[in-house]
XYZ file of C-alpha atoms in Angstrom:
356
model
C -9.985 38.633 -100.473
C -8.688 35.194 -102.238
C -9.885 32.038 -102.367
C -9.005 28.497 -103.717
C -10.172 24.580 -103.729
C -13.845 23.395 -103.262
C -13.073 22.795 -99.916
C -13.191 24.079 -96.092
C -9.692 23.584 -94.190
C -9.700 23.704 -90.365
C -6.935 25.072 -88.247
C -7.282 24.524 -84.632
C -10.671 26.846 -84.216
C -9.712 28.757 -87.332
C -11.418 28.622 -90.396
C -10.350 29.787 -94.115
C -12.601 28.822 -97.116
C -11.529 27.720 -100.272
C -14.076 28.501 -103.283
C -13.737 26.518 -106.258
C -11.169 24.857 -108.174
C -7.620 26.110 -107.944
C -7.146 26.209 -111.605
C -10.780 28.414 -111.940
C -9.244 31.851 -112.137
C -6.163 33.589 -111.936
C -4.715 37.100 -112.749
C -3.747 36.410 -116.023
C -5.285 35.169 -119.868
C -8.288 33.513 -120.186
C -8.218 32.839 -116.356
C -7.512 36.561 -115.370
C -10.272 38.938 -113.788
C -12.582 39.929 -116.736
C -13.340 36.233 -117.182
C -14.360 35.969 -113.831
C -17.999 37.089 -114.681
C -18.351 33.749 -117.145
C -18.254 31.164 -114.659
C -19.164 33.114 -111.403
C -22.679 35.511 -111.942
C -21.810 37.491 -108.360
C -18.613 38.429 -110.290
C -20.646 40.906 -112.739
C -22.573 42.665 -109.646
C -24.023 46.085 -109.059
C -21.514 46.036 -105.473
C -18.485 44.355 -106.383
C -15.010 45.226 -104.868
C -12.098 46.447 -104.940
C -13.029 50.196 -105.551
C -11.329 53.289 -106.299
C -12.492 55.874 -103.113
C -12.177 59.535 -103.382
C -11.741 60.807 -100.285
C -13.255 64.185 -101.497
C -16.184 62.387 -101.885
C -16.916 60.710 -98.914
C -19.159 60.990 -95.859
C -17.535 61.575 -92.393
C -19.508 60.170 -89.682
C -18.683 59.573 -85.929
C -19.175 55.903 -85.372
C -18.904 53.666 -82.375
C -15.388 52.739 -81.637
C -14.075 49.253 -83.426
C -13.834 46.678 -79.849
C -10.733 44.525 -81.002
C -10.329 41.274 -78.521
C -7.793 38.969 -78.211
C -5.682 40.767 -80.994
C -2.647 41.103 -78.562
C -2.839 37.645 -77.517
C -0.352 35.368 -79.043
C -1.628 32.605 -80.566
C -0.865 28.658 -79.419
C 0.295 27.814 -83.011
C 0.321 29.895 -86.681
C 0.591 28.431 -89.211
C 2.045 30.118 -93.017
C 0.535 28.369 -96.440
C 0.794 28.915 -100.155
C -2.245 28.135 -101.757
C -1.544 29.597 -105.186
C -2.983 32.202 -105.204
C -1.625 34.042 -102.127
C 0.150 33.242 -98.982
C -2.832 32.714 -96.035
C -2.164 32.684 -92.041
C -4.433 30.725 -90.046
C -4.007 30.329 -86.403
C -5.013 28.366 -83.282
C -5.283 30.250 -79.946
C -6.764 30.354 -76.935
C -8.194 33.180 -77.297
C -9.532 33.562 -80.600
C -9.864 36.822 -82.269
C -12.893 39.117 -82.904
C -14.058 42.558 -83.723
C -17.461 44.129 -83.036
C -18.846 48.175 -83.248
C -17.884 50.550 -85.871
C -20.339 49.976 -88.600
C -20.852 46.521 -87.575
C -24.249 45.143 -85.954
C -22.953 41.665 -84.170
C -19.579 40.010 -83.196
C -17.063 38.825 -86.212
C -14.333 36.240 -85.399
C -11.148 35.672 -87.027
C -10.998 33.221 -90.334
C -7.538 34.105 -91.674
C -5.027 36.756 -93.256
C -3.651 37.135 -96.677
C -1.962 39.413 -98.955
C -2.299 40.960 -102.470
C 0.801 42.512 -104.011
C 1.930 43.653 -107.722
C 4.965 43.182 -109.886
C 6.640 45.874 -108.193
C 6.145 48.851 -105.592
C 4.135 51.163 -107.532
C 1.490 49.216 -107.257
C -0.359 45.767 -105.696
C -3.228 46.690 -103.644
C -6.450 46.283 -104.811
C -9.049 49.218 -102.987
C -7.339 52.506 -104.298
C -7.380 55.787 -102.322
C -7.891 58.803 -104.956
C -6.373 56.667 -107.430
C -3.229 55.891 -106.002
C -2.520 52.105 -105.561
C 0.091 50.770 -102.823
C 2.473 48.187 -103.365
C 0.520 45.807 -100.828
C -2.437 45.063 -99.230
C -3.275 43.084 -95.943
C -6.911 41.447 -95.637
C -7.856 39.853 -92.421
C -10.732 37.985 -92.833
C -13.468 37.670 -89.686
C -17.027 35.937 -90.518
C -20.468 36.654 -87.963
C -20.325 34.987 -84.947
C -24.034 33.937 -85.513
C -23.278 32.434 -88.636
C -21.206 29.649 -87.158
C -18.429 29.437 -89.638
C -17.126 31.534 -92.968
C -18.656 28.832 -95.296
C -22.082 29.655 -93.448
C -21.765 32.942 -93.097
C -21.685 33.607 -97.283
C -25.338 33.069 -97.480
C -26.127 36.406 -95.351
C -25.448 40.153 -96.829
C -23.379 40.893 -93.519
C -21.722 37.445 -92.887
C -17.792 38.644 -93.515
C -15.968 41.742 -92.500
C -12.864 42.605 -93.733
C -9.924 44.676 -91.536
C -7.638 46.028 -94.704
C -4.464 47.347 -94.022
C -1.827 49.250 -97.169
C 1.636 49.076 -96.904
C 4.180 51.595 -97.965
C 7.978 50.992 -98.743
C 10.400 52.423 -95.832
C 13.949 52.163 -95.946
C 14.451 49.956 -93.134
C 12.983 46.227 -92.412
C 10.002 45.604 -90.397
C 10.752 43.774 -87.487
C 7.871 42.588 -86.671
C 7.632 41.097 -89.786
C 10.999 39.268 -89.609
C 10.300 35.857 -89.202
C 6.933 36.221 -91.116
C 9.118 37.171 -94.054
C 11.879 34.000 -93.728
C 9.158 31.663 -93.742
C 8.221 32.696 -97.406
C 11.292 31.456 -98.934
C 9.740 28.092 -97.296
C 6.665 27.933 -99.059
C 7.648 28.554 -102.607
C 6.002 26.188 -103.805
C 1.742 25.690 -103.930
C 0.415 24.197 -101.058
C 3.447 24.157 -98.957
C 3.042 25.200 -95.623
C 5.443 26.293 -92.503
C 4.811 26.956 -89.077
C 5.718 29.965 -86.633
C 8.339 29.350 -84.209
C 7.144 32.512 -82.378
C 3.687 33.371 -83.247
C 2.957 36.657 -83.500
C -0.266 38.684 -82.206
C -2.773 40.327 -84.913
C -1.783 43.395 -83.094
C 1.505 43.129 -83.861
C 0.978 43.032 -87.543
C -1.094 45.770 -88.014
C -0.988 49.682 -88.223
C -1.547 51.161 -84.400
C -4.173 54.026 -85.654
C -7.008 51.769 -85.608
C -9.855 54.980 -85.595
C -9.644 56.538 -88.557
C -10.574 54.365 -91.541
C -13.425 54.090 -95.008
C -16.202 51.707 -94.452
C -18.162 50.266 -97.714
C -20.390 47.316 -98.153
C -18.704 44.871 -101.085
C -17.644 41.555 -102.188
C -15.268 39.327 -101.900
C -12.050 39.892 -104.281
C -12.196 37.183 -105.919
C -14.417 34.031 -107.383
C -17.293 34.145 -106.408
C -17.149 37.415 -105.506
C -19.794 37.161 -102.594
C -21.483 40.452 -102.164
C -21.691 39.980 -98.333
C -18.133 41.825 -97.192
C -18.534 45.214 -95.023
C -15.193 46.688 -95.491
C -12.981 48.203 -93.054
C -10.137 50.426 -95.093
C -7.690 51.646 -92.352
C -5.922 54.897 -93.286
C -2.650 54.574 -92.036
C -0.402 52.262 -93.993
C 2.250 49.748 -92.416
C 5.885 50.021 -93.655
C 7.822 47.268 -95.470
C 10.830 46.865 -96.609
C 11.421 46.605 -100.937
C 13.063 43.572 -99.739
C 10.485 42.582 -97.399
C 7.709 43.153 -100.082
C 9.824 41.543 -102.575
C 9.915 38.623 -100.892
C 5.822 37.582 -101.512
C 7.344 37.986 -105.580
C 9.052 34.926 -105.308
C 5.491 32.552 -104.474
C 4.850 30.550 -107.130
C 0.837 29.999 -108.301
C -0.601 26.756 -109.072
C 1.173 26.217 -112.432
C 4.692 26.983 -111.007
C 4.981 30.458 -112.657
C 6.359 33.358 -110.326
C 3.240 34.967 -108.303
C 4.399 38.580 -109.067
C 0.414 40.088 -108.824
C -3.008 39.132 -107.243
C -4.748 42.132 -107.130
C -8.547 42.665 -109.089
C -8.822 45.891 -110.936
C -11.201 48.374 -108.843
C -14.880 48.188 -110.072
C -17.629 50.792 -110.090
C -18.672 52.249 -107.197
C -22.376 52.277 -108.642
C -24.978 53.621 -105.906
C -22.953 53.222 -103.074
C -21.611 55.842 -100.332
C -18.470 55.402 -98.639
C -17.968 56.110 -94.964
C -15.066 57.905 -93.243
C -14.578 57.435 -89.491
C -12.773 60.716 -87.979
C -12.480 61.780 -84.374
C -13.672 65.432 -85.867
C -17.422 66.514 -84.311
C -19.402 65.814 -87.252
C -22.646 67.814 -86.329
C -25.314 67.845 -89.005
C -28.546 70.674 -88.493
C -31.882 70.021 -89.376
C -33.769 73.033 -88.736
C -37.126 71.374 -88.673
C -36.514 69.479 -85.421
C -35.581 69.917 -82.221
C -31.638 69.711 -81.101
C -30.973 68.628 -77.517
C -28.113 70.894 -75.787
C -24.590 71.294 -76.220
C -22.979 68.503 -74.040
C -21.224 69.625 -70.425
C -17.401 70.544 -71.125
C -18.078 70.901 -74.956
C -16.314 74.629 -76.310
C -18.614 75.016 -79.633
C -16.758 78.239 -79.867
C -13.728 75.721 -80.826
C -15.359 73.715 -83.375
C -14.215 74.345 -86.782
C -16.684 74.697 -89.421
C -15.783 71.746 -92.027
C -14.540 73.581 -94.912
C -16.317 73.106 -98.371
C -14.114 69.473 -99.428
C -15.156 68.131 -95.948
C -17.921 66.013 -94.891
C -18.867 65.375 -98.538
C -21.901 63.433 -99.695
C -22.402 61.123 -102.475
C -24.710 63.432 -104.991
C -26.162 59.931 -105.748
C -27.478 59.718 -102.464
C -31.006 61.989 -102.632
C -31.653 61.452 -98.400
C -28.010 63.133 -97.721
C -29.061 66.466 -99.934
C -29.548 69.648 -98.103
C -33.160 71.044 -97.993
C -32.881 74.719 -99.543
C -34.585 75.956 -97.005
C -32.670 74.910 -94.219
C -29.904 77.659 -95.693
C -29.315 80.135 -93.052
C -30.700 83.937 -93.686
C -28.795 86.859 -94.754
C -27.872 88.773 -91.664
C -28.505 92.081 -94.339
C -32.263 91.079 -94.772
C -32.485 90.336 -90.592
C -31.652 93.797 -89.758
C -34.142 95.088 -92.309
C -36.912 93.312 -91.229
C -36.068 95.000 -87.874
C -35.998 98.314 -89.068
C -38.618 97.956 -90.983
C -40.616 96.654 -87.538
C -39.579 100.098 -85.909
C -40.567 102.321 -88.756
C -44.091 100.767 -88.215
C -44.560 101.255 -84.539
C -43.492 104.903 -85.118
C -46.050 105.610 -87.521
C -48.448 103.926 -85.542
C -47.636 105.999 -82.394
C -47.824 109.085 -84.714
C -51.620 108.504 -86.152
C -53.063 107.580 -82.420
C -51.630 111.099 -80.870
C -53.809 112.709 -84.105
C -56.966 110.960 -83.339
C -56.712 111.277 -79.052
């Protein structure tokens, strides 16, 4: 998530925030990421972002489907900018954008949209999933509703969430990203902006699998690196062109040089557990309370058992750590604790008819 100028830019009812002076930090040199930390303290925290996840190492939970509104709703006007550090869309609409459920507790509206990329397709994202980076990443940027605006809305541990999308490379041109992709040979330069002539929809930028995604509480990306971002990691990617993706190459950053990478490198994960949304039935047993029962139309006898690399938990989490006792008996011992039972009525039976 990027930012730029000590100042707060309105678009129509659109927001995007600007943190800082432009020439504060960069990707490179004295300005680059590991220098962050010396001007901005959030920069050095405990739950800073991008991370690497291991999806072996996850928790899969069933949560509350993602409500998307006014995401297929083009907007009045869109407008395309270069502010040197990445190319941002902001957007005026009728309808403005928001997304609620999932893991979030309140209503998040639209801010903006902007890219990370690298020098060429082998890498440019910035979360990684088991290590692998993609050549580009998509962050769409909503702040709470409660919280007014984005600039607000950094003071609170859940005032931003962030929809990420990856792209992958396919051998044919996106055409949905057609005229998104001749307006960047517009905007060059820093600071230039260009307009849509046909504004497209959120929805029509984005990957169509919108269940199954990772969920992790973060920061923003870059300076200051605000540790009030719930992240939304969707799983599918969204193909590109090379030539598409090549075309973000040619920005230019503050200074005129070529723009060829904005990513941060991942940072630890620390004590943090990372969420995966699946449509599987996650069922967890706790054999100390009671369960209520099966559901009407519900075939348990077609539920597959999650093999052992499924439904993983952090080892760093005690509370997610099954009780050894909750381990189901041997069916061997069961039947001998039956036979034993029998054995003893006999005998019992036996030493009556002697006394009678």
């Amino acid at each position: 998530m990027t930012a730029g100028t000590n100042k707060l830019v309105n678009v129509g009812r659109s927001t995007y925030i600007h943190y800082g002076h432009a020439q504060d930090f960069g990707y490179d040199g004295d300005k680059g990421p590991s220098h962050w930390g010396e001007q901005y303290n959030s920069c050095t925290g405990k739950h800073q972002s991008p991370i690497n996840i291991n999806s072996l190492d996850v928790k899969k939970v069933n949560l509350p489907p993602l409500v998307f509104q006014g995401f297929d709703v083009a907007p009045r006007e869109t407008n395309l900018t270069n502010n040197g550090h990445t190319v941002v869309v902001t957007m005026e609409s009728e309808v403005t954008p928001t997304v609620s459920g999932g893991p979030l507790s309140g209503v998040y509206e639209y801010s903006q949209l902007h890219f990370h990329w690298g020098d060429n397709d082998t890498f440019g994202s910035e979360d990684m999933i088991d290590n692998h980076r993609f050549p580009m990443e998509l962050h769409i940027v909503f702040y709470k509703q409660e919280y007014k605006n984005a600039r607000t809305a950094l003071n609170f541990p859940d005032g931003l969430t962030v929809l990420a999308f990856f792209y992958e490379i396919a051998p044919e041109d996106n055409p949905m990203y057609q005229e998104f992709i001749e307006l960047l040979g517009n905007v060059t330069g820093s600071h230039l902006s260009e307009r849509f002539e046909t504004p497209p929809s959120l929805k029509d930028l984005i990957a169509k699998d919108l269940l199954h995604y990772y969920t992790y509480d973060g920061s923003l990306t870059t300076p200051p690196c605000s540790e009030v971002v719930t992240w939304i990691d969707f799983k599918e990617p969204i193909l590109l062109s090379h030539a598409q993706v090549q075309a973000f190459r040619a920005l230019e950053d503050e200074e005129g040089h070529p723009l060829t990478h904005n990513f941060r490198p991942v940072q630890p994960l620390g004590d943090r557990v990372v969420l995966y949304n699946t449509d599987e039935l996650i069922k967890e047993v706790d054999l100390d309370e009671e369960h209520p029962a099966e559901p009407e139309g519900v075939d348990t006898n077609k539920i597959d058992t999650p093999k052992s690399d499924e439904t993983i938990s952090s080892p760093k989490d005690p509370s997610l750590r099954k009780h050894p006792r909750n381990a189901a008996s041997s069916p061997i011992m069961n039947r001998w604790s039956v036979l034993g039972a029998l054995l003893a009525l006999v005998w019992t039976v036996f030493s009556c008819s002697d006394r009678c």
